[in-house]
Structure formats: C-alpha cells, structure tokens
C-alpha cells in the first residue's frame, strides 16, 4: 500500500508515506503544505491552529508562492564559486579543530571540540559573521542546539539564545547594508540595491538568515558524530571512506537518514497512487524508510560505502529540498577523511551503549562522544 493510515497523537487519522516512490510523490506535490500551523503534529499532541503561523522570511515553513519568493533569492547564492571558496575555508577550519581536538589530549569529546564548532563556523562563513563576533554567535548557536551552555531541553536558555541570535541577525543585515562583503546576507541586501528582486524587509532577511542557521547547524553536527560512530565500527569502513569519500558520504547520508521524517498537510483533496488524501489530512513523510526501501536499494539495511546511494532522500525532495546540501556534502567530505587521517587509531573511549543519544524523532544525534587515540 503506497500510503498507510496512521492515528496521530491528537486522534486525527492521517497517513504515513514510507516507500521511496510515494515519499517522492508527496514531496513533489504542491497540493501538500509544509506549514506547522496547518498540521496535526505527529510528534506531539498539537492540532491545526495550535502552532502560530510562521513569521515572514522563515521560508522553511512557508508554501509557494511565499516560499518561492524567499528561496529564489537564496538559490542563486549557493554558487559553484561560493562553494569552492567555502571549501577552502572549511579545509582550514577543519584542520584547526583537529589541532584543537589533539590539544585536548586523549580522551576528548568529539562533539564539543569538532562536530559542534565546525558547522557553526561554516555558517559564520556563509552568512559573513565578522571574526570578532564569532565567539558570541557560536555560544548562542550551541545553546540553541543544546550542544553546550544549556542542558538539552532547557527551554528558557534556548529561547533566550534564539532571541539574541535574532537580534544579532538583524544587526548583521544593517551592517551589511552599510558595508557589504562577499557573503549570503550581503547578497540579499545587494539584490535590493541592484533591483534584482522585490524589496524584502530587514526582518524578513534576518528570518532567512535564521532559517539557514537552523537548517545548517544541528544537522551537520549530528551527521558528523553519527557518521563517525558508524565508521568506527569497522576499520574497513574507514578505508572505504578514505578511498572514495564521495560514495561513502552519500551512503552514510542514506543509511543514517538524520531527519527520519518530515510532515505535510493536504491543502486540497490530493490523490497519491490511488489513495485520496482529503483536504486537511496530515501525512508523516518517512524519509528514513524511503531510504531503506528494498525496491530502491539492494540490501538496504547494509551500510555499503561503495554503493554511492544515488537518489537517496536524506535531503528531502521537491521545493523544500535542502538548500544547504552541497555545503553539507563538502563539509562531510572534508571532515571524515580529515579526522581519520589525523587520528588513524581513533576509537570510542566508552562503550557504545553509554553514549548519550539525543531523544528526538526530528533529528537524531549524540550529546557527547568521548573518543580516544594513541
Ligand atoms: C531543508 C536535511 C544541512 C539548510 C532540509 C530538508 C532536509 C534536510 C531533509 C527538507 C525538510 C522538509 O522537506 O521538510 C539536511 C541534512 C543536512 C543538512 C541531513 C546535513 C547533513 C544543511 C545545511 C544548511 C541547511 C548545511 C544551511 C547551510 C536547510 C534549509 C532547508 C533545508 C534552509 C529548508 C529549505 C526550504 O524550505 O526551501 N534539510 N540538511 N541544511 N535545509 Fe538542510
């Protein structure tokens, strides 16, 4: 059955999409909405209307045409040229943090000293956060993701960090207006000046910056820790990563499926492979199951780092497909080989079942990952 019925926590009988073809079909169909305020929340008891409408500019939560208006201003900025420049910076940032990890001495926490700060600095590079403000930006970003400074789930500290980051982002927009540089926020501001887009407010631009921050931090951080965990299980896996990082990273993305599911709600009656999803029905779209669909991947539960995993859905599909995927790939392809070249004898410093896992259905990950080396 392409779609299976599912009872949501608020009692709504909606749907699950779980095979590769159906997940793609739902995500490609603009009859489905991503708006949190329309959905029956599958991860909590929320019903439509419980979540407030997302603010202008927070494009990850908007449907077309609003979403298109914002996203089209950003897609042109993830250019080959900018990605190449970022790759050069990432090489440096990665090497610096491997030094920092080494300086801690064995054992040390890979999450705190590597998996959290590197993606944070990558976002700083992308947005053009000035060097002298990076420490405070990083601290708040870490608090926001529960990485440091606040115990995971300490809502007040996270909310305060979110508000500070919002103010910071607004300040940055104003600063880029006054003195643009070569970064995403400057290009957003510049597109107004050159008339290449309709006017966006400062609040909208700041919200777009926050969306990039929100999308780019937790994901890459947890992919780094969980990916390392998978590689550490078998020396042959490390060799496979060093031999062909392109293929190995794609397969890790498929196998781990860091965002196991996303959610859509029908804006109208929509037919998916003979099943009619009624207007207002919510669909849990299971990216993780789709990535383990045996009709798409032979032996899907086997991590085969040489397979390449073309067509996986770890970055989603359709209009909301991950805007940062090229950057994420670059980072993972630099970070994993960098880590294992620098620490060939890397190993876990505690038994695996003592690793604190993040209790989240939205994004998996590790709170800490003590590693040792000789
Ligand atoms: C969207 C995964 C890295 C920014 C998405 C979606 C997924 C995803 C599954 C689609 C969500 C949906 O359809 O509901 C990942 C993974 C990453 C990663 C697994 C790392 C391994 C990044 C990075 C950035 C980023 C580095 C920023 C530079 C975004 C944004 C969206 C998005 C802004 C929303 C796009 C839109 O709504 O148009 N990501 N992501 N992501 N991602 Fe990523």
Coordinates of C-alpha atoms in Angstrom, one line a residue, residues 73 190-200:
X73 CA 16.7 35.0 -3.5
X190 CA 22.6 43.9 -2.6
X191 CA 19.8 42.3 -4.6
X192 CA 17.6 45.2 -3.3
X193 CA 20.1 47.8 -4.3
X194 CA 20.6 46.4 -7.8
X195 CA 16.8 45.9 -8.3
X196 CA 17.2 42.2 -9.0
X197 CA 14.4 41.3 -6.5
X198 CA 11.4 42.9 -4.9
X199 CA 12.0 44.6 -1.6
X200 CA 12.5 42.4 1.5

